Short mmCIF file of C-alpha atoms in Angstrom, two decimals:
data_model
loop_
_atom_site.label_atom_id
_atom_site.label_comp_id
_atom_site.label_asym_id
_atom_site.label_seq_id
_atom_site.Cartn_x
_atom_site.Cartn_y
_atom_site.Cartn_z
CA MET A 1 0.00 0.00 0.00
CA VAL A 2 1.26 3.47 -0.83
CA GLU A 3 1.86 5.60 2.26
CA ARG A 4 4.78 7.81 1.17
CA PHE A 5 6.68 9.06 -1.87
CA ASP A 6 9.11 6.15 -1.26
CA ASP A 7 6.35 3.63 -1.95
CA LEU A 8 5.59 4.97 -5.45
CA ILE A 9 7.07 3.13 -8.43
CA LEU A 10 7.29 4.26 -12.07
CA GLY A 11 4.51 2.61 -14.03
CA MET A 12 2.33 2.03 -10.95
CA ARG A 13 -1.34 2.29 -11.96
CA PHE A 14 -4.51 3.50 -10.25
CA LYS A 15 -8.23 3.16 -11.04
CA SER A 16 -10.91 5.48 -9.73
CA PRO A 17 -14.59 4.95 -8.96
CA GLU A 18 -17.11 6.10 -11.60
CA LYS A 19 -19.17 9.28 -11.77
CA ARG A 20 -22.32 9.81 -13.84
CA VAL A 21 -22.56 13.39 -15.10
CA THR A 22 -26.11 14.76 -15.20
CA ARG A 23 -27.67 17.41 -17.41
CA GLU A 24 -28.52 19.46 -14.33
CA GLU A 25 -24.91 19.35 -13.10
CA ILE A 26 -23.60 20.41 -16.52
CA LYS A 27 -25.89 23.45 -16.59
CA ARG A 28 -25.30 24.36 -12.95
CA PHE A 29 -21.50 24.32 -13.30
CA ALA A 30 -21.66 26.24 -16.59
CA SER A 31 -23.98 28.92 -15.23
CA GLU A 32 -21.48 29.65 -12.45
CA PHE A 33 -18.15 29.20 -14.24
CA ASP A 34 -18.48 28.84 -18.02
CA PRO A 35 -21.66 30.54 -19.26
CA GLN A 36 -21.43 29.66 -22.96
CA GLY A 37 -24.32 28.40 -25.05
CA TYR A 38 -23.21 24.83 -25.70
CA HIS A 39 -22.92 24.21 -21.92
CA LEU A 40 -26.19 25.88 -20.92
CA ASP A 41 -28.85 25.71 -23.57
CA GLU A 42 -29.97 22.68 -25.61
CA ALA A 43 -31.06 24.71 -28.66
CA ALA A 44 -27.81 26.70 -28.81
CA ALA A 45 -25.85 23.47 -28.25
CA GLU A 46 -27.65 21.76 -31.16
CA ARG A 47 -26.48 24.53 -33.49
CA SER A 48 -22.89 24.44 -32.17
CA VAL A 49 -19.92 22.33 -33.29
CA PHE A 50 -20.84 19.85 -30.54
CA GLY A 51 -24.37 19.16 -31.88
CA GLY A 52 -25.76 18.98 -28.35
CA LEU A 53 -25.19 19.91 -24.73
CA VAL A 54 -21.64 19.25 -23.45
CA ALA A 55 -19.96 19.76 -20.10
CA SER A 56 -17.53 22.64 -19.67
CA GLY A 57 -13.98 21.36 -19.94
CA TRP A 58 -13.39 22.85 -16.50
CA HIS A 59 -16.31 20.83 -15.16
CA THR A 60 -14.71 17.68 -16.56
CA ALA A 61 -11.46 18.79 -14.91
CA ALA A 62 -13.20 19.31 -11.57
CA ILE A 63 -14.93 15.91 -11.77
CA ALA A 64 -11.56 14.31 -12.55
CA MET A 65 -10.08 15.96 -9.46
CA ARG A 66 -12.89 14.48 -7.35
CA LEU A 67 -12.22 11.03 -8.79
CA ALA A 68 -8.46 11.41 -8.23
CA VAL A 69 -9.06 12.40 -4.58
CA GLU A 70 -11.26 9.32 -4.12
CA THR A 71 -8.54 7.13 -5.65
CA ARG A 72 -6.03 8.13 -2.91
CA PRO A 73 -2.89 7.49 -5.00
CA PHE A 74 -0.70 8.78 -2.17
CA GLY A 75 -2.42 6.92 0.65
CA PRO A 76 -3.11 9.21 3.61
CA HIS A 77 -1.54 12.28 1.98
CA PRO A 78 -3.59 14.92 0.20
CA LEU A 79 -3.34 15.70 -3.49
CA LEU A 80 -1.34 18.90 -3.29
CA GLY A 81 -0.27 20.28 -6.64
CA LEU A 82 2.00 23.00 -7.93
CA GLY A 83 0.35 22.87 -11.31
CA VAL A 84 -0.63 20.68 -14.23
CA ASP A 85 1.05 19.85 -17.51
CA GLU A 86 -0.46 18.56 -20.74
CA LEU A 87 -4.09 19.18 -19.88
CA ARG A 88 -6.08 18.10 -22.93
CA TRP A 89 -9.78 17.71 -23.67
CA LEU A 90 -10.02 14.81 -26.12
CA ALA A 91 -13.77 14.35 -26.54
CA PRO A 92 -16.93 16.02 -25.19
CA VAL A 93 -18.63 14.81 -21.99
CA ARG A 94 -22.39 14.75 -22.51
CA PRO A 95 -25.38 14.36 -20.17
CA ASP A 96 -25.52 10.91 -18.53
CA ASP A 97 -21.99 9.99 -19.55
CA VAL A 98 -20.26 7.90 -16.89
CA VAL A 99 -16.67 8.97 -16.33
CA ARG A 100 -13.82 7.14 -14.59
CA LEU A 101 -10.09 7.80 -14.27
CA GLU A 102 -7.00 5.72 -14.74
CA GLY A 103 -3.64 6.95 -13.54
CA GLU A 104 -0.05 5.93 -14.17
CA VAL A 105 3.04 7.16 -12.33
CA VAL A 106 5.21 8.68 -15.09
CA GLU A 107 7.88 10.61 -13.18
CA LEU A 108 9.31 10.58 -9.64
CA THR A 109 11.80 13.24 -8.51
CA PRO A 110 13.01 13.24 -4.90
CA SER A 111 13.72 16.68 -3.44
CA ARG A 112 17.39 17.36 -2.68
CA SER A 113 16.62 19.58 0.27
CA LYS A 114 13.29 18.50 1.79
CA PRO A 115 11.83 15.17 3.00
CA GLN A 116 9.49 14.96 0.01
CA GLY A 117 9.36 14.32 -3.71
CA ILE A 118 7.54 15.43 -6.85
CA ALA A 119 5.29 12.73 -8.32
CA ARG A 120 3.80 13.07 -11.78
CA VAL A 121 0.80 10.84 -12.43
CA LYS A 122 -0.71 10.87 -15.91
CA TRP A 123 -4.47 10.64 -15.41
CA THR A 124 -6.84 9.78 -18.24
CA ALA A 125 -10.62 10.04 -17.95
CA PHE A 126 -12.68 7.57 -19.97
CA ASN A 127 -16.39 7.54 -20.72
CA GLN A 128 -18.72 4.52 -20.55
CA ARG A 129 -17.64 3.45 -24.07
CA GLY A 130 -13.98 3.38 -23.03
CA GLU A 131 -13.17 6.50 -25.06
CA PRO A 132 -10.59 8.81 -23.52
CA VAL A 133 -12.19 12.22 -22.94
CA TYR A 134 -9.60 14.11 -20.87
CA THR A 135 -6.03 13.76 -19.70
CA PHE A 136 -3.80 15.74 -17.34
CA ILE A 137 -0.49 15.40 -15.47
CA PRO A 138 -0.55 17.13 -12.08
CA ILE A 139 2.75 18.01 -10.39
CA ALA A 140 2.20 16.68 -6.87
CA ILE A 141 4.25 17.03 -3.69
CA VAL A 142 4.35 13.82 -1.64
CA PRO A 143 6.16 13.41 1.74
CA ARG A 144 9.03 10.91 2.08
CA ARG A 145 9.42 8.41 4.89
CA PRO A 146 11.49 9.81 7.77
CA ALA A 147 15.08 8.51 7.50
CA MET B 1 -12.23 45.51 -31.79
CA VAL B 2 -11.42 41.83 -32.07
CA GLU B 3 -13.94 39.89 -34.12
CA ARG B 4 -11.81 37.17 -35.72
CA PHE B 5 -8.45 35.39 -35.47
CA ASP B 6 -7.17 37.90 -38.05
CA ASP B 7 -7.72 40.78 -35.60
CA LEU B 8 -5.46 39.28 -32.90
CA ILE B 9 -1.90 40.60 -32.60
CA LEU B 10 1.02 39.15 -30.63
CA GLY B 11 1.37 41.05 -27.37
CA MET B 12 -2.27 42.23 -27.36
CA ARG B 13 -3.49 42.47 -23.76
CA PHE B 14 -6.82 41.93 -22.01
CA LYS B 15 -8.14 42.80 -18.55
CA SER B 16 -11.06 41.04 -16.88
CA PRO B 17 -13.62 42.20 -14.34
CA GLU B 18 -13.02 41.26 -10.67
CA LYS B 19 -14.52 38.45 -8.61
CA ARG B 20 -14.62 38.24 -4.82
CA VAL B 21 -14.30 34.64 -3.61
CA THR B 22 -16.36 33.85 -0.53
CA ARG B 23 -15.80 31.31 2.23
CA GLU B 24 -19.14 29.69 1.38
CA GLU B 25 -18.17 29.33 -2.31
CA ILE B 26 -14.80 27.79 -1.37
CA LYS B 27 -16.47 25.16 0.82
CA ARG B 28 -19.28 24.47 -1.64
CA PHE B 29 -16.91 23.88 -4.58
CA ALA B 30 -14.61 21.73 -2.43
CA SER B 31 -17.42 19.59 -1.06
CA GLU B 32 -18.46 18.70 -4.62
CA PHE B 33 -15.09 18.46 -6.39
CA ASP B 34 -12.11 18.56 -4.02
CA PRO B 35 -13.09 17.30 -0.57
CA GLN B 36 -9.79 17.81 1.24
CA GLY B 37 -9.45 19.31 4.73
CA TYR B 38 -7.75 22.59 3.86
CA HIS B 39 -10.58 23.47 1.45
CA LEU B 40 -13.46 22.44 3.71
CA ASP B 41 -12.73 22.81 7.39
CA GLU B 42 -11.17 25.80 9.21
CA ALA B 43 -9.59 23.71 11.98
CA ALA B 44 -8.01 21.22 9.56
CA ALA B 45 -6.89 24.14 7.36
CA GLU B 46 -5.20 25.87 10.33
CA ARG B 47 -3.10 22.76 10.92
CA SER B 48 -2.20 22.38 7.21
CA VAL B 49 0.69 23.89 5.24
CA PHE B 50 -1.69 26.70 4.24
CA GLY B 51 -2.40 27.84 7.83
CA GLY B 52 -6.03 28.56 6.96
CA LEU B 53 -8.84 27.84 4.54
CA VAL B 54 -7.85 28.04 0.84
CA ALA B 55 -9.77 27.55 -2.39
CA SER B 56 -9.24 24.37 -4.39
CA GLY B 57 -6.87 25.05 -7.26
CA TRP B 58 -9.61 23.78 -9.57
CA HIS B 59 -12.00 26.33 -8.09
CA THR B 60 -9.47 29.06 -8.89
CA ALA B 61 -9.22 27.58 -12.40
CA ALA B 62 -13.01 27.64 -12.81
CA ILE B 63 -13.25 31.25 -11.56
CA ALA B 64 -10.50 32.21 -14.01
CA MET B 65 -12.50 30.62 -16.84
CA ARG B 66 -15.53 32.69 -15.84
CA LEU B 67 -13.43 35.86 -15.87
CA ALA B 68 -11.90 34.95 -19.24
CA VAL B 69 -15.38 34.37 -20.72
CA GLU B 70 -16.49 37.78 -19.43
CA THR B 71 -13.38 39.37 -20.99
CA ARG B 72 -14.41 38.25 -24.51
CA PRO B 73 -10.88 38.17 -25.97
CA PHE B 74 -12.21 36.81 -29.26
CA GLY B 75 -15.18 39.15 -29.58
CA PRO B 76 -18.37 37.26 -30.49
CA HIS B 77 -16.64 33.85 -30.61
CA PRO B 78 -16.72 31.43 -27.70
CA LEU B 79 -13.67 30.31 -25.75
CA LEU B 80 -13.25 26.86 -27.25
CA GLY B 81 -10.13 25.06 -26.11
CA LEU B 82 -8.25 21.91 -27.04
CA GLY B 83 -6.35 22.02 -23.79
CA VAL B 84 -4.15 24.08 -21.51
CA ASP B 85 -0.40 24.36 -21.10
CA GLU B 86 1.63 25.58 -18.17
CA LEU B 87 -1.17 25.64 -15.62
CA ARG B 88 0.43 26.76 -12.33
CA TRP B 89 -0.92 27.66 -8.90
CA LEU B 90 1.40 30.34 -7.58
CA ALA B 91 -0.23 31.34 -4.30
CA PRO B 92 -3.34 30.31 -2.33
CA VAL B 93 -6.70 32.03 -2.85
CA ARG B 94 -8.31 32.67 0.55
CA PRO B 95 -11.83 33.71 1.64
CA ASP B 96 -12.69 37.26 0.54
CA ASP B 97 -9.77 37.54 -1.86
CA VAL B 98 -10.68 39.54 -4.96
CA VAL B 99 -9.35 37.96 -8.13
CA ARG B 100 -8.93 39.46 -11.61
CA LEU B 101 -7.27 38.25 -14.81
CA GLU B 102 -4.84 39.77 -17.25
CA GLY B 103 -4.18 38.10 -20.59
CA GLU B 104 -1.55 38.49 -23.28
CA VAL B 105 -1.56 36.95 -26.75
CA VAL B 106 1.66 34.87 -26.83
CA GLU B 107 1.23 32.72 -29.95
CA LEU B 108 -0.88 32.81 -33.13
CA THR B 109 -0.87 29.91 -35.56
CA PRO B 110 -3.17 30.00 -38.60
CA SER B 111 -4.52 26.64 -39.71
CA ARG B 112 -3.25 25.42 -43.07
CA SER B 113 -6.45 23.62 -43.94
CA LYS B 114 -9.34 25.34 -42.14
CA PRO B 115 -10.63 28.95 -41.90
CA GLN B 116 -9.42 29.30 -38.32
CA GLY B 117 -6.32 29.62 -36.18
CA ILE B 118 -4.91 28.57 -32.82
CA ALA B 119 -4.50 31.46 -30.38
CA ARG B 120 -2.54 31.07 -27.18
CA VAL B 121 -3.29 33.68 -24.54
CA LYS B 122 -1.26 33.59 -21.32
CA TRP B 123 -3.69 34.45 -18.53
CA THR B 124 -2.52 35.46 -15.06
CA ALA B 125 -4.88 35.82 -12.11
CA PHE B 126 -3.95 38.41 -9.47
CA ASN B 127 -5.36 38.96 -6.00
CA GLN B 128 -6.29 42.32 -4.43
CA ARG B 129 -2.65 42.89 -3.43
CA GLY B 130 -1.48 42.48 -7.02
CA GLU B 131 0.13 39.11 -6.28
CA PRO B 132 -0.09 36.54 -9.09
CA VAL B 133 -1.99 33.49 -7.81
CA TYR B 134 -2.56 31.40 -10.95
CA THR B 135 -1.50 31.28 -14.58
CA PHE B 136 -2.55 29.18 -17.57
CA ILE B 137 -2.22 29.15 -21.37
CA PRO B 138 -5.32 27.74 -23.10
CA ILE B 139 -5.04 26.50 -26.67
CA ALA B 140 -8.02 28.19 -28.31
CA ILE B 141 -9.57 27.77 -31.76
CA VAL B 142 -10.70 31.09 -33.28
CA PRO B 143 -12.40 31.48 -36.70
CA ARG B 144 -10.72 33.52 -39.47
CA ARG B 145 -12.40 36.14 -41.56
CA PRO B 146 -13.87 34.66 -44.78
CA ALA B 147 -11.47 35.34 -47.69
#
């Protein structure tokens, strides 16, 4: 079981629970944070490049964070990030899609000065058809085991 | 006034409205998307590295999207992104902080095959003390003027 940075191994993989994304959630998030037609209004969404209502990419990102937190890749330690690299939206998330995350440890860099390390996990969100919809690589700080 | 990709110029700058971030909003976002102690609970936050309640980084990201939408950098066209590069959280956002965005066009790449281009705007969010708290570079698709 992972408890510290020291327990992480390159290539280690994680799987999250699932989350169904509802039409109401898509509109509620968009009305607060991304008020654009294809996230808010069915008629406008039909006429858009998406051909129907889609979740804000930032809503997908927020849902992915929730799933990553539930996955507990660093055991008891929080997901504490300096930033994110290679954030990409690959396909739209639509009402009633069911999203889940898979993660893979792609880089581990111990700190030279502090009892911690930087872990990069590449997370990919898939929908219920197994299509990748979103991917991101957070830069996380994880404590090391006391020497 | 910017109406199309053709109207954008490298170095062009944008300024957003302001947004005050409340304690209630921080907890509400965190309870749905990032349920970790330092975003949800004052006592846990006091004991954390942040020394007090802070907004989820994804909440800051969502607020920044809202401010970018309100800024209308591409005139009548939506903010439609393929992804984001160089997303970094530089400082915590705390209850009652007032956040605003500044943007600068840093890259413009016309499509070879479609009547559109890729615009990269580097957005930086500042708090009420002028400290940068968050930065991100979305990869946006913007239509070109018909030939």
